PDB file of C-alpha atoms in Angstrom:
ATOM      1  CA  UNK A  22      14.275  20.177  11.576  1.00 53.00           C
ATOM      2  CA  UNK A  23      10.695  19.454  12.711  1.00 49.00           C
ATOM      3  CA  UNK A  24       9.531  22.656  11.043  1.00 49.00           C
ATOM      4  CA  UNK A  25      11.253  21.596   7.810  1.00 52.00           C
ATOM      5  CA  UNK A  26       9.493  18.232   7.824  1.00 53.00           C
ATOM      6  CA  UNK A  27       6.177  19.885   8.591  1.00 57.00           C
ATOM      7  CA  UNK A  28       6.658  22.353   5.737  1.00 64.00           C
ATOM      8  CA  UNK A  29       7.553  19.572   3.345  1.00 69.00           C
ATOM      9  CA  UNK A  30       4.482  17.532   4.356  1.00 68.00           C
ATOM     10  CA  UNK A  31       2.267  20.567   3.974  1.00 81.00           C
ATOM     11  CA  UNK A  32       3.670  21.251   0.502  1.00 84.00           C
ATOM     12  CA  UNK A  33       3.077  17.630  -0.466  1.00 85.00           C
ATOM     13  CA  UNK A  34      -0.504  17.738   0.807  1.00 90.00           C
ATOM     14  CA  UNK A  35      -1.193  20.934  -1.148  1.00 91.00           C
ATOM     15  CA  UNK A  36       0.153  19.450  -4.353  1.00 92.00           C
ATOM     16  CA  UNK A  37      -1.907  16.286  -3.832  1.00 91.00           C
ATOM     17  CA  UNK A  38      -5.038  18.376  -3.293  1.00 92.00           C
ATOM     18  CA  UNK A  39      -4.447  20.342  -6.473  1.00 94.00           C
ATOM     19  CA  UNK A  40      -3.965  17.115  -8.488  1.00 93.00           C
ATOM     20  CA  UNK A  41      -7.023  15.418  -6.988  1.00 92.00           C
ATOM     21  CA  UNK A  42      -9.234  18.463  -7.668  1.00 93.00           C
ATOM     22  CA  UNK A  43      -7.908  18.725 -11.246  1.00 92.00           C
ATOM     23  CA  UNK A  44      -8.506  14.998 -11.764  1.00 91.00           C
ATOM     24  CA  UNK A  45     -12.126  15.399 -10.689  1.00 90.00           C
ATOM     25  CA  UNK A  46     -12.610  18.325 -13.050  1.00 90.00           C
ATOM     26  CA  UNK A  47     -10.972  16.400 -15.862  1.00 88.00           C
ATOM     27  CA  UNK A  48     -13.216  13.372 -15.320  1.00 85.00           C
ATOM     28  CA  UNK A  49     -16.417  15.405 -14.971  1.00 86.00           C
ATOM     29  CA  UNK A  50     -15.887  18.119 -17.578  1.00 85.00           C
ATOM     30  CA  UNK A  51     -12.918  17.211 -19.771  1.00 82.00           C
ATOM     31  CA  UNK A  52      -9.465  18.784 -20.367  1.00 79.00           C
ATOM     32  CA  UNK A  53     -10.862  22.202 -21.273  1.00 82.00           C
ATOM     33  CA  UNK A  54     -12.224  22.567 -17.759  1.00 85.00           C
ATOM     34  CA  UNK A  55      -8.791  22.094 -16.167  1.00 87.00           C
ATOM     35  CA  UNK A  56      -7.661  25.727 -16.005  1.00 87.00           C
ATOM     36  CA  UNK A  57      -5.538  27.138 -13.233  1.00 87.00           C
ATOM     37  CA  UNK A  58      -8.374  29.468 -12.233  1.00 89.00           C
ATOM     38  CA  UNK A  59     -10.974  26.667 -12.113  1.00 92.00           C
ATOM     39  CA  UNK A  60      -8.692  24.315 -10.226  1.00 93.00           C
ATOM     40  CA  UNK A  61      -7.726  27.022  -7.723  1.00 92.00           C
ATOM     41  CA  UNK A  62     -11.363  27.933  -7.131  1.00 91.00           C
ATOM     42  CA  UNK A  63     -12.389  24.285  -6.609  1.00 92.00           C
ATOM     43  CA  UNK A  64      -9.418  23.693  -4.302  1.00 91.00           C
ATOM     44  CA  UNK A  65     -10.111  26.835  -2.265  1.00 91.00           C
ATOM     45  CA  UNK A  66      -6.856  28.626  -3.005  1.00 91.00           C
ATOM     46  CA  UNK A  67      -5.508  31.468  -5.073  1.00 90.00           C
ATOM     47  CA  UNK A  68      -4.544  30.831  -8.724  1.00 87.00           C
ATOM     48  CA  UNK A  69      -0.854  31.831  -8.194  1.00 89.00           C
ATOM     49  CA  UNK A  70      -0.534  28.903  -5.761  1.00 90.00           C
ATOM     50  CA  UNK A  71      -0.942  26.493  -8.664  1.00 91.00           C
ATOM     51  CA  UNK A  72       2.169  27.920 -10.349  1.00 90.00           C
ATOM     52  CA  UNK A  73       4.278  27.139  -7.302  1.00 90.00           C
ATOM     53  CA  UNK A  74       3.847  23.482  -8.166  1.00 91.00           C
ATOM     54  CA  UNK A  75       3.186  23.385 -11.932  1.00 90.00           C
ATOM     55  CA  UNK A  76       4.777  25.394 -14.703  1.00 86.00           C
ATOM     56  CA  UNK A  77       1.655  25.481 -16.855  1.00 84.00           C
ATOM     57  CA  UNK A  78      -1.619  23.681 -17.635  1.00 83.00           C
ATOM     58  CA  UNK A  79       0.144  20.932 -19.563  1.00 80.00           C
ATOM     59  CA  UNK A  80       2.364  20.145 -16.583  1.00 84.00           C
ATOM     60  CA  UNK A  81      -0.711  19.973 -14.388  1.00 87.00           C
ATOM     61  CA  UNK A  82      -2.475  17.661 -16.830  1.00 85.00           C
ATOM     62  CA  UNK A  83       0.584  15.414 -16.933  1.00 83.00           C
ATOM     63  CA  UNK A  84       0.498  15.173 -13.130  1.00 87.00           C
ATOM     64  CA  UNK A  85      -3.203  14.357 -13.218  1.00 89.00           C
ATOM     65  CA  UNK A  86      -2.672  11.612 -15.792  1.00 84.00           C
ATOM     66  CA  UNK A  87       0.117  10.183 -13.637  1.00 82.00           C
ATOM     67  CA  UNK A  88      -2.121  10.226 -10.543  1.00 86.00           C
ATOM     68  CA  UNK A  89      -5.149   8.578 -12.162  1.00 87.00           C
ATOM     69  CA  UNK A  90      -3.222   5.949 -14.072  1.00 82.00           C
ATOM     70  CA  UNK A  91      -0.822   5.146 -11.222  1.00 78.00           C
ATOM     71  CA  UNK A  92      -3.844   4.442  -8.997  1.00 79.00           C
ATOM     72  CA  UNK A  93      -5.218   2.142 -11.696  1.00 78.00           C
ATOM     73  CA  UNK A  94      -1.919   0.351 -12.271  1.00 72.00           C
ATOM     74  CA  UNK A  95      -1.496  -0.225  -8.514  1.00 73.00           C
ATOM     75  CA  UNK A  96      -4.875  -1.884  -8.351  1.00 69.00           C
ATOM     76  CA  UNK A  97      -4.187  -3.867 -11.524  1.00 65.00           C
ATOM     77  CA  UNK A  98      -0.895  -5.194 -10.179  1.00 59.00           C
ATOM     78  CA  UNK A  99      -2.549  -6.259  -6.877  1.00 56.00           C
ATOM     79  CA  UNK A 100      -5.296  -8.278  -8.556  1.00 57.00           C
ATOM     80  CA  UNK A 101      -4.808 -11.924  -7.587  1.00 58.00           C
ATOM     81  CA  UNK A 102      -3.285 -13.920 -10.381  1.00 62.00           C
ATOM     82  CA  UNK A 103      -5.239 -16.763 -11.882  1.00 63.00           C
ATOM     83  CA  UNK A 104      -3.766 -20.284 -11.997  1.00 79.00           C
ATOM     84  CA  UNK A 105      -4.092 -20.164 -15.760  1.00 89.00           C
ATOM     85  CA  UNK A 106      -1.807 -17.379 -17.148  1.00 93.00           C
ATOM     86  CA  UNK A 107      -3.898 -17.152 -20.317  1.00 93.00           C
ATOM     87  CA  UNK A 108      -7.010 -16.377 -18.251  1.00 92.00           C
ATOM     88  CA  UNK A 109      -4.899 -13.848 -16.329  1.00 92.00           C
ATOM     89  CA  UNK A 110      -3.813 -12.214 -19.605  1.00 94.00           C
ATOM     90  CA  UNK A 111      -7.451 -11.923 -20.750  1.00 95.00           C
ATOM     91  CA  UNK A 112      -8.432 -10.364 -17.405  1.00 91.00           C
ATOM     92  CA  UNK A 113      -5.673  -7.779 -17.841  1.00 91.00           C
ATOM     93  CA  UNK A 114      -7.036  -6.908 -21.318  1.00 94.00           C
ATOM     94  CA  UNK A 115     -10.557  -6.427 -19.913  1.00 93.00           C
ATOM     95  CA  UNK A 116      -9.226  -4.120 -17.178  1.00 90.00           C
ATOM     96  CA  UNK A 117      -7.325  -2.080 -19.755  1.00 91.00           C
ATOM     97  CA  UNK A 118     -10.471  -1.528 -21.830  1.00 94.00           C
ATOM     98  CA  UNK A 119     -12.486  -0.765 -18.717  1.00 91.00           C
ATOM     99  CA  UNK A 120      -9.978   1.864 -17.621  1.00 90.00           C
ATOM    100  CA  UNK A 121     -10.089   3.538 -21.031  1.00 93.00           C
ATOM    101  CA  UNK A 122     -13.903   3.716 -21.028  1.00 93.00           C
ATOM    102  CA  UNK A 123     -14.056   4.918 -17.463  1.00 88.00           C
ATOM    103  CA  UNK A 124     -11.306   7.521 -17.800  1.00 89.00           C
ATOM    104  CA  UNK A 125     -11.478   8.600 -21.468  1.00 90.00           C
ATOM    105  CA  UNK A 126      -9.686  11.920 -21.013  1.00 87.00           C
ATOM    106  CA  UNK A 127      -6.775  10.402 -19.173  1.00 87.00           C
ATOM    107  CA  UNK A 128      -6.535   7.495 -21.557  1.00 89.00           C
ATOM    108  CA  UNK A 129      -6.453   9.818 -24.543  1.00 84.00           C
ATOM    109  CA  UNK A 130      -3.582  11.740 -23.006  1.00 80.00           C
ATOM    110  CA  UNK A 131      -1.635   8.609 -22.218  1.00 80.00           C
ATOM    111  CA  UNK A 132      -2.254   7.227 -25.686  1.00 83.00           C
ATOM    112  CA  UNK A 133      -0.610  10.341 -27.097  1.00 79.00           C
ATOM    113  CA  UNK A 134       3.020   9.297 -27.813  1.00 77.00           C
ATOM    114  CA  UNK A 135       4.265  12.727 -26.730  1.00 71.00           C
ATOM    115  CA  UNK A 136       2.956  12.058 -23.201  1.00 65.00           C
ATOM    116  CA  UNK A 137       2.704   8.301 -22.806  1.00 57.00           C
ATOM    117  CA  UNK A 138       6.291   7.366 -23.690  1.00 61.00           C
ATOM    118  CA  UNK A 139       7.673   9.520 -20.860  1.00 66.00           C
ATOM    119  CA  UNK A 140       5.066   8.474 -18.310  1.00 70.00           C
ATOM    120  CA  UNK A 141       6.353   6.393 -15.347  1.00 72.00           C
ATOM    121  CA  UNK A 142       2.759   5.219 -14.749  1.00 70.00           C
ATOM    122  CA  UNK A 143       2.392   4.100 -18.369  1.00 77.00           C
ATOM    123  CA  UNK A 144       5.769   2.312 -18.081  1.00 79.00           C
ATOM    124  CA  UNK A 145       4.495   0.551 -14.945  1.00 78.00           C
ATOM    125  CA  UNK A 146       1.437  -0.594 -16.888  1.00 81.00           C
ATOM    126  CA  UNK A 147       3.672  -2.098 -19.551  1.00 86.00           C
ATOM    127  CA  UNK A 148       5.681  -3.888 -16.874  1.00 88.00           C
ATOM    128  CA  UNK A 149       2.476  -5.494 -15.635  1.00 87.00           C
ATOM    129  CA  UNK A 150       1.694  -6.622 -19.171  1.00 92.00           C
ATOM    130  CA  UNK A 151       5.219  -7.987 -19.633  1.00 94.00           C
ATOM    131  CA  UNK A 152       4.889 -10.009 -16.414  1.00 92.00           C
ATOM    132  CA  UNK A 153       1.584 -11.521 -17.605  1.00 93.00           C
ATOM    133  CA  UNK A 154       3.153 -12.392 -20.977  1.00 95.00           C
ATOM    134  CA  UNK A 155       6.163 -13.880 -19.223  1.00 94.00           C
ATOM    135  CA  UNK A 156       3.838 -16.244 -17.309  1.00 92.00           C
ATOM    136  CA  UNK A 157       2.198 -17.280 -20.541  1.00 94.00           C
ATOM    137  CA  UNK A 158       5.598 -17.939 -22.090  1.00 93.00           C
ATOM    138  CA  UNK A 159       6.689 -19.973 -19.054  1.00 90.00           C
ATOM    139  CA  UNK A 160       3.583 -22.156 -19.535  1.00 90.00           C
ATOM    140  CA  UNK A 161       4.627 -22.830 -23.107  1.00 90.00           C
ATOM    141  CA  UNK A 162       1.584 -21.134 -24.558  1.00 93.00           C
ATOM    142  CA  UNK A 163       3.286 -18.346 -26.534  1.00 93.00           C
ATOM    143  CA  UNK A 164       3.496 -18.628 -30.292  1.00 91.00           C
ATOM    144  CA  UNK A 165       5.799 -15.617 -30.786  1.00 91.00           C
ATOM    145  CA  UNK A 166       8.600 -13.978 -28.830  1.00 91.00           C
ATOM    146  CA  UNK A 167       7.708 -12.151 -25.593  1.00 93.00           C
ATOM    147  CA  UNK A 168       8.577  -8.740 -26.941  1.00 93.00           C
ATOM    148  CA  UNK A 169       6.465  -9.213 -30.072  1.00 95.00           C
ATOM    149  CA  UNK A 170       3.571 -10.502 -27.926  1.00 96.00           C
ATOM    150  CA  UNK A 171       3.727  -7.497 -25.644  1.00 96.00           C
ATOM    151  CA  UNK A 172       3.836  -5.065 -28.569  1.00 95.00           C
ATOM    152  CA  UNK A 173       0.960  -6.751 -30.383  1.00 97.00           C
ATOM    153  CA  UNK A 174      -1.265  -6.897 -27.272  1.00 97.00           C
ATOM    154  CA  UNK A 175      -0.450  -3.296 -26.308  1.00 95.00           C
ATOM    155  CA  UNK A 176      -1.113  -1.961 -29.808  1.00 95.00           C
ATOM    156  CA  UNK A 177      -4.327  -3.923 -30.172  1.00 97.00           C
ATOM    157  CA  UNK A 178      -5.605  -2.843 -26.766  1.00 96.00           C
ATOM    158  CA  UNK A 179      -4.862   0.802 -27.391  1.00 94.00           C
ATOM    159  CA  UNK A 180      -6.462   0.657 -30.822  1.00 96.00           C
ATOM    160  CA  UNK A 181      -9.590  -1.094 -29.594  1.00 97.00           C
ATOM    161  CA  UNK A 182     -10.001   1.409 -26.745  1.00 96.00           C
ATOM    162  CA  UNK A 183      -9.543   4.459 -29.002  1.00 96.00           C
ATOM    163  CA  UNK A 184     -11.974   3.008 -31.546  1.00 96.00           C
ATOM    164  CA  UNK A 185     -14.637   2.622 -28.819  1.00 97.00           C
ATOM    165  CA  UNK A 186     -13.974   6.100 -27.468  1.00 95.00           C
ATOM    166  CA  UNK A 187     -14.376   7.619 -30.948  1.00 94.00           C
ATOM    167  CA  UNK A 188     -18.127   6.967 -30.953  1.00 94.00           C
ATOM    168  CA  UNK A 189     -20.860   8.053 -28.491  1.00 94.00           C
ATOM    169  CA  UNK A 190     -21.320   5.657 -25.555  1.00 92.00           C
ATOM    170  CA  UNK A 191     -24.809   4.597 -26.676  1.00 93.00           C
ATOM    171  CA  UNK A 192     -23.452   3.572 -30.081  1.00 94.00           C
ATOM    172  CA  UNK A 193     -20.457   1.581 -28.919  1.00 94.00           C
ATOM    173  CA  UNK A 194     -20.203  -2.094 -29.798  1.00 95.00           C
ATOM    174  CA  UNK A 195     -18.463  -3.490 -26.748  1.00 90.00           C
ATOM    175  CA  UNK A 196     -18.043  -6.766 -28.612  1.00 95.00           C
ATOM    176  CA  UNK A 197     -15.371  -4.992 -30.698  1.00 96.00           C
ATOM    177  CA  UNK A 198     -12.860  -5.203 -27.851  1.00 96.00           C
ATOM    178  CA  UNK A 199     -13.568  -8.923 -27.318  1.00 96.00           C
ATOM    179  CA  UNK A 200     -13.226  -9.634 -31.049  1.00 97.00           C
ATOM    180  CA  UNK A 201      -9.922  -7.759 -31.105  1.00 97.00           C
ATOM    181  CA  UNK A 202      -8.658  -9.776 -28.170  1.00 97.00           C
ATOM    182  CA  UNK A 203      -9.603 -13.029 -29.856  1.00 97.00           C
ATOM    183  CA  UNK A 204      -7.741 -11.931 -33.003  1.00 97.00           C
ATOM    184  CA  UNK A 205      -4.552 -10.983 -31.177  1.00 97.00           C
ATOM    185  CA  UNK A 206      -4.779 -14.083 -28.958  1.00 97.00           C
ATOM    186  CA  UNK A 207      -4.920 -16.241 -32.068  1.00 96.00           C
ATOM    187  CA  UNK A 208      -1.787 -14.501 -33.299  1.00 96.00           C
ATOM    188  CA  UNK A 209       0.290 -14.863 -30.130  1.00 96.00           C
ATOM    189  CA  UNK A 210      -1.041 -17.913 -28.286  1.00 96.00           C
ATOM    190  CA  UNK A 211      -0.838 -21.627 -29.035  1.00 92.00           C
ATOM    191  CA  UNK A 212      -3.746 -24.007 -28.721  1.00 84.00           C
ATOM    192  CA  UNK A 213      -1.636 -26.807 -27.331  1.00 62.00           C
ATOM    193  CA  UNK A 214      -2.675 -29.058 -24.472  1.00 48.00           C
ATOM    194  CA  UNK A 215      -1.457 -28.554 -20.923  1.00 48.00           C
ATOM    195  CA  UNK A 216       2.257 -29.163 -20.593  1.00 49.00           C
ATOM    196  CA  UNK A 217       3.902 -31.793 -18.467  1.00 50.00           C
ATOM    197  CA  UNK A 218       6.023 -30.647 -15.532  1.00 49.00           C
ATOM    198  CA  UNK A 219       9.191 -31.230 -17.605  1.00 55.00           C
ATOM    199  CA  UNK A 220       7.867 -29.234 -20.540  1.00 54.00           C
ATOM    200  CA  UNK A 221       6.754 -26.422 -18.266  1.00 51.00           C
ATOM    201  CA  UNK A 222      10.266 -26.235 -16.796  1.00 55.00           C
ATOM    202  CA  UNK A 223      11.767 -26.107 -20.271  1.00 56.00           C
ATOM    203  CA  UNK A 224       9.347 -23.380 -21.311  1.00 55.00           C
ATOM    204  CA  UNK A 225      10.164 -21.346 -18.196  1.00 55.00           C
ATOM    205  CA  UNK A 226      13.894 -21.610 -18.914  1.00 58.00           C
ATOM    206  CA  UNK A 227      13.278 -20.678 -22.537  1.00 59.00           C
ATOM    207  CA  UNK A 228      11.403 -17.546 -21.414  1.00 57.00           C
ATOM    208  CA  UNK A 229      14.103 -16.556 -18.936  1.00 58.00           C
ATOM    209  CA  UNK A 230      17.165 -17.381 -21.052  1.00 60.00           C
ATOM    210  CA  UNK A 231      17.457 -14.029 -22.869  1.00 63.00           C
ATOM    211  CA  UNK A 232      17.806 -12.114 -19.565  1.00 60.00           C
ATOM    212  CA  UNK A 233      20.008 -14.422 -17.476  1.00 61.00           C
ATOM    213  CA  UNK A 234      22.777 -12.025 -16.341  1.00 65.00           C
ATOM    214  CA  UNK A 235      25.317 -14.716 -15.438  1.00 65.00           C
ATOM    215  CA  UNK A 236      25.553 -16.014 -19.029  1.00 66.00           C
ATOM    216  CA  UNK A 237      27.474 -14.600 -21.982  1.00 77.00           C
ATOM    217  CA  UNK A 238      25.692 -13.925 -25.217  1.00 73.00           C
ATOM    218  CA  UNK A 239      27.138 -17.106 -26.677  1.00 73.00           C
ATOM    219  CA  UNK A 240      26.044 -19.155 -23.660  1.00 69.00           C
ATOM    220  CA  UNK A 241      22.533 -17.702 -23.791  1.00 66.00           C
ATOM    221  CA  UNK A 242      22.283 -18.565 -27.502  1.00 70.00           C
ATOM    222  CA  UNK A 243      23.524 -22.108 -26.820  1.00 71.00           C
ATOM    223  CA  UNK A 244      21.038 -22.596 -23.966  1.00 64.00           C
ATOM    224  CA  UNK A 245      18.154 -21.297 -26.101  1.00 65.00           C
ATOM    225  CA  UNK A 246      19.146 -23.632 -28.932  1.00 68.00           C
ATOM    226  CA  UNK A 247      19.348 -26.607 -26.598  1.00 65.00           C
ATOM    227  CA  UNK A 248      15.937 -25.820 -25.084  1.00 61.00           C
ATOM    228  CA  UNK A 249      14.361 -25.742 -28.568  1.00 60.00           C
ATOM    229  CA  UNK A 250      15.642 -29.226 -29.444  1.00 62.00           C
ATOM    230  CA  UNK A 251      13.164 -32.129 -29.184  1.00 53.00           C
ATOM    231  CA  UNK A 252      13.599 -34.556 -26.331  1.00 48.00           C
ATOM    232  CA  UNK A 253      15.430 -37.730 -27.147  1.00 43.00           C
ATOM    233  CA  UNK A 254      12.441 -39.769 -26.044  1.00 41.00           C
ATOM    234  CA  UNK A 255      10.207 -37.874 -28.493  1.00 39.00           C
ATOM    235  CA  UNK A 256      12.295 -39.125 -31.457  1.00 37.00           C
ATOM    236  CA  UNK A 257      11.249 -42.329 -33.115  1.00 42.00           C
ATOM    237  CA  UNK A 258      13.572 -44.951 -31.736  1.00 38.00           C
ATOM    238  CA  UNK A 259      12.049 -48.002 -33.336  1.00 41.00           C
ATOM    239  CA  UNK A 260      14.574 -50.688 -34.319  1.00 45.00           C
ATOM    240  CA  UNK A 261      15.781 -50.236 -37.916  1.00 44.00           C
ATOM    241  CA  UNK A 262      14.775 -52.985 -40.312  1.00 46.00           C
ATOM    242  CA  UNK A 263      17.116 -55.931 -40.330  1.00 48.00           C
ATOM    243  CA  UNK A 264      18.984 -56.611 -43.572  1.00 48.00           C
ATOM    244  CA  UNK A 265      17.817 -59.559 -45.644  1.00 45.00           C
TER     245      UNK A 265
END
């Protein structure tokens, strides 16, 4: 049993070494440099060893993308949240752009729908974004539905990053990403004042209502409708004019 655990640990360590070496080659020299021969040479092993873990170069590149992006997502999720969820959302955008510019090869692979849609790491990144948007919704600062907000922010962030990566570093206008954020923020965020405690509670319930598992569809719809109604004390209750 001990030998089995030792063998499993050794296999895991070998795989991790291959992925780390390939990630370094990818970052320093680009995807064309990540060949089984080059990775094996840099890792100090024979090329056939690579095929014990990865079917082909594409499989190895997928593993590298997972490794690099998962490390980034883990750090992104651990960043301390700001008291203001809108500030937190903006910080997440900045980190997304920074990752793309720091890891262009990996970002390009993850932006490819054929890779990114099946990537657990990319899915984890979207979960972080959804959580940030959920906080904004709970604060009553969301102009559109949560799903639409997530899709707009994700699309805008990916587009801004790819646009910056399409030109040489010395010619990049980094203000493009900030201008894009301002545009999408205008589309999804309200400019309203800070909410009262009661309004914040209503907004939080409104954000959570679609996913409350204990409610039926009809009950969720009824709750959402009720939460959208104006408060009674916000309606003009002035005495009607007296006859005559």
